[in-house]
Short mmCIF file of C-alpha atoms in Angstrom, two decimals:
data_model
loop_
_atom_site.label_atom_id
_atom_site.label_comp_id
_atom_site.label_asym_id
_atom_site.label_seq_id
_atom_site.Cartn_x
_atom_site.Cartn_y
_atom_site.Cartn_z
CA UNK Y 1 72.77 97.71 128.89
CA UNK Y 2 74.46 99.76 131.60
CA UNK Y 3 74.41 103.23 130.01
CA UNK Y 4 76.00 104.95 133.01
CA UNK Y 5 79.08 102.75 132.74
CA UNK Y 6 79.43 103.49 129.03
CA UNK Y 7 79.08 107.24 129.69
CA UNK Y 8 81.78 106.96 132.36
CA UNK Y 9 84.12 105.21 129.90
CA UNK Y 10 83.46 107.86 127.22
CA UNK Y 11 84.34 110.54 129.74
CA UNK Y 12 87.73 108.98 130.43
CA UNK Y 13 88.42 108.67 126.70
CA UNK Y 14 87.68 112.37 126.18
CA UNK Y 15 89.90 113.36 129.11
CA UNK Y 16 92.77 111.35 127.65
CA UNK Y 17 92.19 112.90 124.22
CA UNK Y 18 92.27 116.36 125.80
CA UNK Y 19 95.70 115.57 127.24
CA UNK Y 20 96.90 114.21 123.89
CA UNK Y 21 95.87 117.49 122.20
CA UNK Y 22 98.57 119.21 124.26
CA UNK Y 23 101.21 117.98 121.78
CA UNK Y 24 99.87 119.77 118.66
CA UNK Y 25 99.13 122.78 120.89
CA UNK Y 26 102.77 122.88 121.98
CA UNK Y 27 104.00 122.49 118.39
CA UNK Y 28 101.74 125.33 117.21
CA UNK Y 29 103.08 127.58 119.97
CA UNK Y 30 106.67 126.56 119.21
CA UNK Y 31 106.30 127.46 115.52
CA UNK Y 32 104.23 130.58 116.39
CA UNK Y 33 101.30 129.47 114.26
CA UNK Y 34 97.83 130.96 114.38
CA UNK Y 35 96.29 127.53 114.96
CA UNK Y 36 97.21 127.33 118.67
CA UNK Y 37 93.96 128.91 119.99
CA UNK Y 38 91.98 126.21 118.15
CA UNK Y 39 94.02 123.41 119.71
CA UNK Y 40 93.70 125.03 123.14
CA UNK Y 41 89.92 125.35 122.77
CA UNK Y 42 89.57 121.76 121.53
CA UNK Y 43 91.72 120.43 124.36
CA UNK Y 44 89.69 122.33 126.97
CA UNK Y 45 86.42 121.20 125.38
CA UNK Y 46 87.55 117.58 125.46
CA UNK Y 47 88.70 117.85 129.08
CA UNK Y 48 85.52 119.62 130.25
CA UNK Y 49 83.20 117.17 128.47
CA UNK Y 50 85.24 114.23 129.70
CA UNK Y 51 85.22 115.47 133.29
CA UNK Y 52 81.46 116.08 133.16
CA UNK Y 53 80.78 112.56 131.87
CA UNK Y 54 83.12 110.82 134.32
CA UNK Y 55 82.84 113.15 137.32
CA UNK Y 56 81.11 110.54 139.44
CA UNK Y 57 81.77 106.83 139.17
CA UNK Y 58 78.46 104.94 138.81
CA UNK Y 59 77.43 103.06 141.95
CA UNK Y 60 76.42 100.06 139.85
CA UNK Y 61 79.66 99.81 137.90
CA UNK Y 62 78.95 96.37 136.45
CA UNK Y 63 79.36 95.70 132.77
CA UNK Y 64 80.08 92.74 130.60
CA UNK Y 65 80.94 91.93 126.99
CA UNK Y 66 78.03 93.91 125.55
CA UNK Y 67 79.00 97.11 127.35
CA UNK Y 68 82.63 96.48 126.43
CA UNK Y 69 81.94 96.27 122.70
CA UNK Y 70 79.53 99.21 122.66
CA UNK Y 71 81.81 101.32 124.85
CA UNK Y 72 84.74 100.77 122.52
CA UNK Y 73 82.73 101.48 119.34
CA UNK Y 74 81.13 104.64 120.73
CA UNK Y 75 84.44 105.68 122.26
CA UNK Y 76 86.18 105.65 118.90
CA UNK Y 77 83.30 107.54 117.26
CA UNK Y 78 83.22 110.24 119.97
CA UNK Y 79 87.02 110.49 119.95
CA UNK Y 80 86.93 111.00 116.17
CA UNK Y 81 84.22 113.67 116.33
CA UNK Y 82 86.29 115.72 118.78
CA UNK Y 83 89.56 114.94 116.99
CA UNK Y 84 88.16 116.34 113.72
CA UNK Y 85 87.48 119.76 115.25
CA UNK Y 86 91.06 121.13 114.89
CA UNK Y 87 91.05 120.34 111.15
CA UNK Y 88 87.70 122.04 110.70
CA UNK Y 89 88.02 125.14 112.91
CA UNK Y 90 91.53 126.02 111.71
CA UNK Y 91 90.03 126.14 108.22
CA UNK Y 92 92.74 123.87 106.83
CA UNK Y 93 90.07 121.30 105.92
CA UNK Y 94 86.92 123.43 105.36
CA UNK Y 95 84.45 120.51 105.15
CA UNK Y 96 83.53 118.74 108.41
CA UNK Y 97 82.92 115.50 106.49
CA UNK Y 98 86.44 115.70 105.09
CA UNK Y 99 87.82 116.61 108.53
CA UNK Y 100 86.08 113.59 110.05
CA UNK Y 101 87.33 111.35 107.24
CA UNK Y 102 90.90 112.54 107.81
CA UNK Y 103 90.90 111.97 111.58
CA UNK Y 104 89.13 108.60 111.38
CA UNK Y 105 91.73 107.61 108.81
CA UNK Y 106 94.34 108.75 111.32
CA UNK Y 107 92.97 107.10 114.46
CA UNK Y 108 92.24 103.82 112.65
CA UNK Y 109 95.80 103.94 111.21
CA UNK Y 110 94.45 103.77 107.66
CA UNK Y 111 96.30 106.73 106.18
CA UNK Y 112 93.81 107.39 103.36
CA UNK Y 113 93.73 111.15 102.83
CA UNK Y 114 91.47 113.68 101.14
CA UNK Y 115 94.38 116.15 100.89
CA UNK Y 116 96.17 116.54 97.54
CA UNK Y 117 99.06 118.54 99.11
CA UNK Y 118 99.96 118.01 102.76
CA UNK Y 119 102.78 120.56 102.51
CA UNK Y 120 100.14 123.31 102.73
CA UNK Y 121 99.19 122.29 106.27
CA UNK Y 122 100.53 123.96 109.41
CA UNK Y 123 102.98 122.06 111.60
CA UNK Y 124 100.39 121.77 114.38
CA UNK Y 125 97.93 120.04 112.06
CA UNK Y 126 100.68 117.85 110.58
CA UNK Y 127 101.76 116.61 114.00
CA UNK Y 128 98.11 115.98 114.98
CA UNK Y 129 97.58 113.88 111.83
CA UNK Y 130 100.68 111.79 112.54
CA UNK Y 131 100.06 111.61 116.30
CA UNK Y 132 96.55 110.28 115.63
CA UNK Y 133 98.24 107.20 114.12
CA UNK Y 134 100.32 106.71 117.24
CA UNK Y 135 97.26 107.08 119.48
CA UNK Y 136 95.17 104.66 117.43
CA UNK Y 137 97.93 102.15 116.78
CA UNK Y 138 98.03 100.65 120.25
CA UNK Y 139 94.48 101.77 121.00
CA UNK Y 140 93.32 104.57 123.25
CA UNK Y 141 91.49 102.10 125.50
CA UNK Y 142 94.75 100.26 126.21
CA UNK Y 143 96.08 103.57 127.55
CA UNK Y 144 92.88 104.32 129.48
CA UNK Y 145 93.00 100.88 131.12
CA UNK Y 146 96.19 101.89 132.93
CA UNK Y 147 94.62 104.88 134.68
CA UNK Y 148 90.87 104.19 134.96
CA UNK Y 149 89.81 102.38 138.16
CA UNK Y 150 88.32 99.04 137.04
CA UNK Y 151 88.45 95.37 137.91
CA UNK Y 152 90.48 92.87 135.89
CA UNK Y 153 87.39 91.27 134.38
CA UNK Y 154 86.03 94.62 133.24
CA UNK Y 155 89.31 95.68 131.64
CA UNK Y 156 89.42 92.37 129.77
CA UNK Y 157 86.03 93.10 128.16
CA UNK Y 158 87.34 96.45 126.86
CA UNK Y 159 90.69 95.08 125.74
CA UNK Y 160 89.06 92.18 123.90
CA UNK Y 161 86.79 94.61 122.03
CA UNK Y 162 89.65 96.88 120.91
CA UNK Y 163 92.63 94.55 120.42
CA UNK Y 164 93.40 93.23 116.93
CA UNK Y 165 93.34 89.48 116.32
CA UNK Y 166 91.16 86.40 116.81
CA UNK Y 167 91.74 86.25 120.57
CA UNK Y 168 93.25 88.26 123.40
CA UNK Y 169 95.67 86.66 125.81
CA UNK Y 170 97.16 88.18 128.92
CA UNK Y 171 100.95 88.35 128.73
CA UNK Y 172 101.06 88.51 132.52
CA UNK Y 173 98.41 87.56 135.12
CA UNK Y 174 97.11 91.12 135.56
CA UNK Y 175 95.50 92.69 132.48
CA UNK Y 176 96.46 96.21 133.64
CA UNK Y 177 100.10 95.11 133.76
CA UNK Y 178 99.69 93.68 130.26
CA UNK Y 179 98.45 97.07 129.02
CA UNK Y 180 101.39 98.80 130.71
CA UNK Y 181 103.85 96.36 129.14
CA UNK Y 182 102.36 96.83 125.65
CA UNK Y 183 102.65 100.61 125.84
CA UNK Y 184 106.17 100.31 127.24
CA UNK Y 185 107.32 98.30 124.22
CA UNK Y 186 105.41 100.68 121.93
CA UNK Y 187 107.12 103.76 123.35
CA UNK Y 188 110.60 102.20 123.34
CA UNK Y 189 110.35 101.11 119.69
CA UNK Y 190 109.05 104.57 118.72
CA UNK Y 191 111.91 106.35 120.49
CA UNK Y 192 114.46 103.97 118.95
CA UNK Y 193 113.14 104.68 115.46
CA UNK Y 194 113.27 108.45 116.04
CA UNK Y 195 116.93 108.15 117.12
CA UNK Y 196 117.86 106.08 114.05
CA UNK Y 197 116.05 108.51 111.74
CA UNK Y 198 117.91 111.43 113.33
CA UNK Y 199 121.17 109.58 112.66
CA UNK Y 200 120.10 109.61 109.00
CA UNK Y 201 120.11 113.43 109.18
CA UNK Y 202 116.35 113.69 109.13
CA UNK Y 203 115.03 116.89 110.77
CA UNK Y 204 113.51 116.28 114.22
CA UNK Y 205 109.98 117.19 113.08
CA UNK Y 206 110.21 114.82 110.10
CA UNK Y 207 111.66 112.05 112.27
CA UNK Y 208 108.92 112.31 114.89
CA UNK Y 209 106.07 112.41 112.35
CA UNK Y 210 107.54 109.52 110.37
CA UNK Y 211 108.04 107.45 113.53
CA UNK Y 212 104.44 108.13 114.64
CA UNK Y 213 103.18 106.96 111.24
CA UNK Y 214 105.37 103.87 111.32
CA UNK Y 215 104.56 102.94 114.93
CA UNK Y 216 100.83 103.06 114.34
CA UNK Y 217 101.28 101.43 110.91
CA UNK Y 218 99.29 104.40 109.62
CA UNK Y 219 101.10 106.05 106.73
CA UNK Y 220 100.32 109.75 107.01
CA UNK Y 221 103.41 111.59 105.84
CA UNK Y 222 104.33 115.26 105.88
CA UNK Y 223 105.28 115.24 102.19
CA UNK Y 224 103.06 114.49 99.21
CA UNK Y 225 105.61 111.97 97.91
CA UNK Y 226 105.41 110.06 101.22
CA UNK Y 227 108.84 108.51 101.94
CA UNK Y 228 110.11 108.66 98.35
CA UNK Y 229 111.98 111.93 98.89
CA UNK Y 230 114.03 110.62 101.79
CA UNK Y 231 117.40 108.86 101.56
CA UNK Y 232 117.74 105.09 101.04
CA UNK Y 233 119.00 104.85 104.65
CA UNK Y 234 115.74 106.34 105.96
CA UNK Y 235 113.72 104.04 103.72
CA UNK Y 236 115.56 100.97 105.06
CA UNK Y 237 115.04 102.09 108.68
CA UNK Y 238 111.32 102.61 108.06
CA UNK Y 239 111.08 99.20 106.34
CA UNK Y 240 112.61 97.47 109.37
CA UNK Y 241 110.37 99.26 111.86
CA UNK Y 242 107.21 98.66 109.83
CA UNK Y 243 107.94 94.95 110.13
CA UNK Y 244 108.74 95.27 113.84
CA UNK Y 245 105.50 97.10 114.62
CA UNK Y 246 103.59 94.55 112.53
CA UNK Y 247 104.92 91.69 114.69
CA UNK Y 248 102.88 90.22 117.53
CA UNK Y 249 103.98 92.07 120.68
CA UNK Y 250 103.88 88.77 122.59
CA UNK Y 251 107.07 87.95 120.65
CA UNK Y 252 108.87 90.84 122.38
CA UNK Y 253 107.54 89.81 125.77
CA UNK Y 254 108.93 86.30 125.31
CA UNK Y 255 112.32 87.73 124.31
CA UNK Y 256 112.41 90.04 127.33
CA UNK Y 257 111.35 87.13 129.54
CA UNK Y 258 114.28 85.16 128.04
CA UNK Y 259 111.97 82.56 126.57
CA UNK Y 260 113.85 82.65 123.28
CA UNK Y 261 112.83 79.16 122.16
CA UNK Y 262 109.14 79.99 122.58
CA UNK Y 263 109.61 83.34 120.84
CA UNK Y 264 111.35 82.03 117.73
CA UNK Y 265 109.01 79.04 117.50
CA UNK Y 266 105.88 81.21 117.20
CA UNK Y 267 104.23 79.89 114.04
CA UNK Y 268 102.48 83.18 113.27
CA UNK Y 269 105.74 85.15 113.38
CA UNK Y 270 107.52 82.60 111.18
CA UNK Y 271 104.71 82.69 108.60
CA UNK Y 272 104.64 86.50 108.76
CA UNK Y 273 108.32 86.89 107.90
CA UNK Y 274 108.11 83.99 105.44
CA UNK Y 275 105.37 85.74 103.45
CA UNK Y 276 107.38 88.97 103.56
CA UNK Y 277 110.53 87.27 102.22
CA UNK Y 278 108.69 85.38 99.46
CA UNK Y 279 106.68 88.41 98.29
CA UNK Y 280 109.77 90.64 98.34
CA UNK Y 281 111.72 88.17 96.21
CA UNK Y 282 108.91 87.77 93.67
CA UNK Y 283 108.31 91.51 93.28
CA UNK Y 284 112.05 92.24 93.09
CA UNK Y 285 112.34 89.87 90.13
CA UNK Y 286 109.18 91.25 88.54
CA UNK Y 287 110.16 94.95 88.69
CA UNK Y 288 113.87 94.46 87.97
CA UNK Y 289 113.58 95.34 84.29
CA UNK Y 290 111.56 98.47 85.14
CA UNK Y 291 113.76 99.75 88.01
CA UNK Y 292 117.09 98.93 86.39
CA UNK Y 293 119.28 97.43 89.13
CA UNK Y 294 118.99 94.74 91.80
CA UNK Y 295 119.72 96.98 94.80
CA UNK Y 296 117.02 99.55 94.09
CA UNK Y 297 114.55 96.84 93.03
CA UNK Y 298 115.09 94.97 96.30
CA UNK Y 299 114.80 98.16 98.38
CA UNK Y 300 111.56 99.29 96.73
CA UNK Y 301 110.08 95.77 96.78
CA UNK Y 302 110.93 95.18 100.45
CA UNK Y 303 109.61 98.61 101.45
CA UNK Y 304 106.34 98.24 99.58
CA UNK Y 305 105.72 94.66 100.73
CA UNK Y 306 106.36 95.72 104.35
CA UNK Y 307 104.19 98.82 103.92
CA UNK Y 308 101.22 96.96 102.44
CA UNK Y 309 101.49 93.81 104.56
CA UNK Y 310 101.72 95.76 107.83
CA UNK Y 311 98.97 98.06 106.46
CA UNK Y 312 101.15 101.14 106.98
CA UNK Y 313 100.63 102.65 103.54
CA UNK Y 314 103.89 104.55 103.08
CA UNK Y 315 105.33 104.55 99.55
CA UNK Y 316 108.76 104.98 97.99
CA UNK Y 317 107.42 104.57 94.46
CA UNK Y 318 104.13 104.69 92.59
CA UNK Y 319 103.50 100.92 92.70
CA UNK Y 320 100.32 101.44 90.67
CA UNK Y 321 102.68 101.73 87.66
CA UNK Y 322 104.42 98.42 88.41
CA UNK Y 323 103.76 95.27 86.34
CA UNK Y 324 100.37 93.60 86.78
CA UNK Y 325 101.82 90.67 88.75
CA UNK Y 326 103.31 92.97 91.40
CA UNK Y 327 100.13 95.02 91.68
CA UNK Y 328 98.03 91.87 92.09
CA UNK Y 329 100.39 90.41 94.69
CA UNK Y 330 100.23 93.64 96.70
CA UNK Y 331 96.42 93.45 96.68
CA UNK Y 332 96.64 89.90 98.08
CA UNK Y 333 98.94 91.19 100.82
CA UNK Y 334 96.35 93.85 101.67
CA UNK Y 335 93.99 91.08 102.75
CA UNK Y 336 96.58 89.12 104.77
CA UNK Y 337 97.74 92.00 106.91
CA UNK Y 338 100.05 91.91 109.92
CA UNK Y 339 100.21 89.74 113.04
CA UNK Y 340 97.55 89.64 115.72
CA UNK Y 341 98.59 91.61 118.77
CA UNK Y 342 100.40 94.18 116.62
CA UNK Y 343 99.45 97.67 115.47
CA UNK Y 344 98.75 96.42 111.93
CA UNK Y 345 95.42 95.72 110.25
CA UNK Y 346 94.07 93.23 107.73
CA UNK Y 347 92.61 89.78 108.32
CA UNK Y 348 95.77 88.95 110.32
CA UNK Y 349 98.39 86.26 109.76
CA UNK Y 350 97.09 84.34 112.79
CA UNK Y 351 93.70 83.88 111.12
CA UNK Y 352 95.33 82.91 107.82
CA UNK Y 353 97.34 80.29 109.72
CA UNK Y 354 94.19 79.09 111.46
CA UNK Y 355 92.27 78.79 108.19
CA UNK Y 356 95.15 76.92 106.53
CA UNK Y 357 95.36 74.40 109.37
CA UNK Y 358 91.58 73.99 109.51
CA UNK Y 359 91.44 73.24 105.77
CA UNK Y 360 94.27 70.74 106.18
CA UNK Y 361 92.40 69.06 109.05
CA UNK Y 362 89.13 68.83 107.10
CA UNK Y 363 90.89 67.37 104.05
CA UNK Y 364 92.50 64.73 106.28
CA UNK Y 365 89.09 63.85 107.75
CA UNK Y 366 87.66 63.43 104.24
CA UNK Y 367 90.28 60.76 103.55
CA UNK Y 368 90.10 59.19 107.04
CA UNK Y 369 86.54 59.87 108.31
CA UNK Y 370 87.07 58.03 111.60
CA UNK Y 371 90.25 59.85 112.52
CA UNK Y 372 90.31 62.49 115.25
CA UNK Y 373 92.13 65.63 114.20
CA UNK Y 374 92.71 68.84 116.13
CA UNK Y 375 94.10 72.21 115.07
CA UNK Y 376 97.27 73.08 116.96
CA UNK Y 377 99.03 76.45 116.91
CA UNK Y 378 102.27 76.73 118.87
CA UNK Y 379 101.48 73.31 120.32
CA UNK Y 380 98.18 74.48 121.82
CA UNK Y 381 94.78 73.20 120.75
CA UNK Y 382 92.50 75.85 119.33
CA UNK Y 383 89.24 76.08 121.25
CA UNK Y 384 86.05 75.76 119.21
CA UNK Y 385 84.78 79.26 120.18
CA UNK Y 386 87.98 80.81 118.75
CA UNK Y 387 87.59 78.92 115.45
CA UNK Y 388 83.88 79.78 115.30
CA UNK Y 389 84.58 83.48 115.96
CA UNK Y 390 87.23 83.48 113.21
CA UNK Y 391 84.75 81.97 110.74
CA UNK Y 392 82.04 84.47 111.68
CA UNK Y 393 84.60 87.26 111.32
CA UNK Y 394 85.45 86.14 107.78
CA UNK Y 395 81.78 85.93 106.75
CA UNK Y 396 81.05 89.37 108.22
CA UNK Y 397 84.21 90.77 106.63
CA UNK Y 398 83.20 89.46 103.19
CA UNK Y 399 79.68 90.83 103.58
CA UNK Y 400 80.86 94.33 104.51
CA UNK Y 401 83.43 94.25 101.70
CA UNK Y 402 80.85 93.30 99.06
CA UNK Y 403 78.19 95.75 100.27
CA UNK Y 404 80.66 98.63 100.49
CA UNK Y 405 81.92 98.03 96.95
CA UNK Y 406 78.31 98.04 95.74
CA UNK Y 407 77.55 101.30 97.57
CA UNK Y 408 80.67 103.01 96.24
CA UNK Y 409 79.70 102.08 92.69
CA UNK Y 410 76.88 104.65 92.94
CA UNK Y 411 79.54 107.33 92.37
CA UNK Y 412 80.24 105.70 88.98
CA UNK Y 413 84.03 105.47 89.25
CA UNK Y 414 85.98 102.58 87.75
CA UNK Y 415 85.84 99.11 89.32
CA UNK Y 416 89.51 99.01 90.36
CA UNK Y 417 89.17 102.32 92.20
CA UNK Y 418 86.04 101.22 94.08
CA UNK Y 419 87.34 97.76 95.01
CA UNK Y 420 90.78 98.84 96.19
CA UNK Y 421 89.35 101.86 98.04
CA UNK Y 422 87.15 99.53 100.10
CA UNK Y 423 89.95 96.98 100.57
CA UNK Y 424 92.21 99.82 101.69
CA UNK Y 425 89.66 101.20 104.17
CA UNK Y 426 88.53 97.87 105.62
CA UNK Y 427 92.10 96.65 106.07
CA UNK Y 428 93.36 100.08 107.29
CA UNK Y 429 96.00 100.38 104.56
CA UNK Y 430 95.71 103.80 102.90
CA UNK Y 431 96.57 103.72 99.20
CA UNK Y 432 94.87 101.45 96.70
CA UNK Y 433 95.12 101.36 92.93
CA UNK Y 434 93.95 103.56 90.05
CA UNK Y 435 92.45 106.86 91.32
CA UNK Y 436 93.28 105.99 94.95
CA UNK Y 437 96.83 104.87 94.19
CA UNK Y 438 99.96 106.24 95.91
CA UNK Y 439 99.80 109.45 93.86
CA UNK Y 440 96.03 109.90 94.32
CA UNK Y 441 93.66 110.76 97.17
CA UNK Y 442 90.06 110.16 98.31
CA UNK Y 443 88.76 113.71 97.90
CA UNK Y 444 86.75 112.96 94.74
CA UNK Y 445 84.33 110.55 96.45
CA UNK Y 446 80.87 111.84 97.35
CA UNK Y 447 79.96 112.55 100.97
CA UNK Y 448 77.90 109.35 101.08
CA UNK Y 449 80.83 107.23 99.87
CA UNK Y 450 83.15 108.87 102.37
CA UNK Y 451 80.84 107.87 105.23
CA UNK Y 452 80.75 104.31 103.89
CA UNK Y 453 84.56 104.28 103.90
CA UNK Y 454 84.63 105.82 107.40
CA UNK Y 455 82.48 102.96 108.66
CA UNK Y 456 84.80 100.49 106.93
CA UNK Y 457 87.86 102.05 108.55
CA UNK Y 458 86.33 101.84 112.02
CA UNK Y 459 85.03 98.32 111.42
CA UNK Y 460 88.43 97.17 110.21
CA UNK Y 461 90.30 98.70 113.14
CA UNK Y 462 87.86 97.32 115.73
CA UNK Y 463 87.68 93.83 114.17
CA UNK Y 464 84.15 94.20 112.74
CA UNK Y 465 82.02 93.08 115.70
CA UNK Y 466 81.88 96.26 117.86
CA UNK Y 467 80.63 98.32 114.91
CA UNK Y 468 78.11 95.68 113.80
CA UNK Y 469 76.68 95.39 117.31
CA UNK Y 470 75.66 99.05 117.16
CA UNK Y 471 73.05 98.03 114.56
CA UNK Y 472 71.66 95.05 116.50
CA UNK Y 473 68.47 96.01 118.44
CA UNK Y 474 69.20 93.49 121.22
CA UNK Y 475 72.39 95.38 122.04
CA UNK Y 476 70.47 98.36 123.38
CA UNK Y 477 67.98 96.48 125.57
CA UNK Y 478 68.37 96.73 129.32
#
């Protein structure tokens, strides 16, 4: 283990976070709030610590997959510890455990909150909550890769550890250019959503916070009723952009590169929108008698399916009061998640597609034992290491899910609350059902349960393995 390299990476992460803290500082100054000295102090602390840790580049700057995974996991933990300080020192979230829960929920784009009323927060804190989604959505390491001096192989180790999905592919030959392209698309889509929300007569502050939450597929709102209080136009715009941010960003690259046939033939994207259309239709029919008319039923169904499937977590209605079929279907969508290479969470549509094709192949081999079958996605054969990693991911995912549910049961809350709270945290969704439904929060859990859920949120955002490796003794050997 090359500890000096990891320390150097942590330093760059803290420096970037210090720069990011300039936004809530500026908002606090603009609104003449008393919170600005806290943001200034936190920004300076982050910059000073980051500079101290990365002041001198290690002479032996060699690291491989192990350092990449550990660097990413520790980076997100350190970033969260510093990011929680504004919540705590402004006094707006008096408990440090709750402050840490809130910022981890933000950075991991989960959107689960311990706050019963977000309207009581200052504008500086509100923008920091929403901005944390935007930072975590694409990944802070993807941003760092564009400015930190590293070789292509080293950047690939970091990007593989942080990027969502079963595998990481370079859109262009240079991984640094890939990172630049991803952030370029991310920024352009965010700006476009802000413009469209402003056209819907949304105040600028509301539009920016909503766009940050949508872009990161996070779900922190600036109103306790989430998106329900906004106009149908705003809800439709948010629905569209939730789906866009939940799409594999390689799809946009192919469109920009004028490879339209390859783009619209992506099997993952077709399955992603197919699941969305089917689930929307089924829920629309199921809630029609409760909502009253087709238009509103379709709007609420489409919004909630997009919100849950992309793991954003916004709500236009309390879906916990919907019929049992709709509630159950939404829970299934929590597991599926968005596309690989997007800002969404969950198991990912690409893995679901891989599992479906693998099952189909194995069934065919049972009937024709001597036949040779391969799994193809987009016409390309899946390598055995990719399939093996996907299987190990699923086993690890199931183990963490089961253990977390068991640990949460110590608090003695109902089964639905415990199960959906863990599903929500591990898949980075936000709301669950029962006590953690759209109208509830996570404040009632004990400190122990909150730390379990914090681990789940980080594990879900970082695709399980980086967090698990922290507990493997071999990881820390030189």
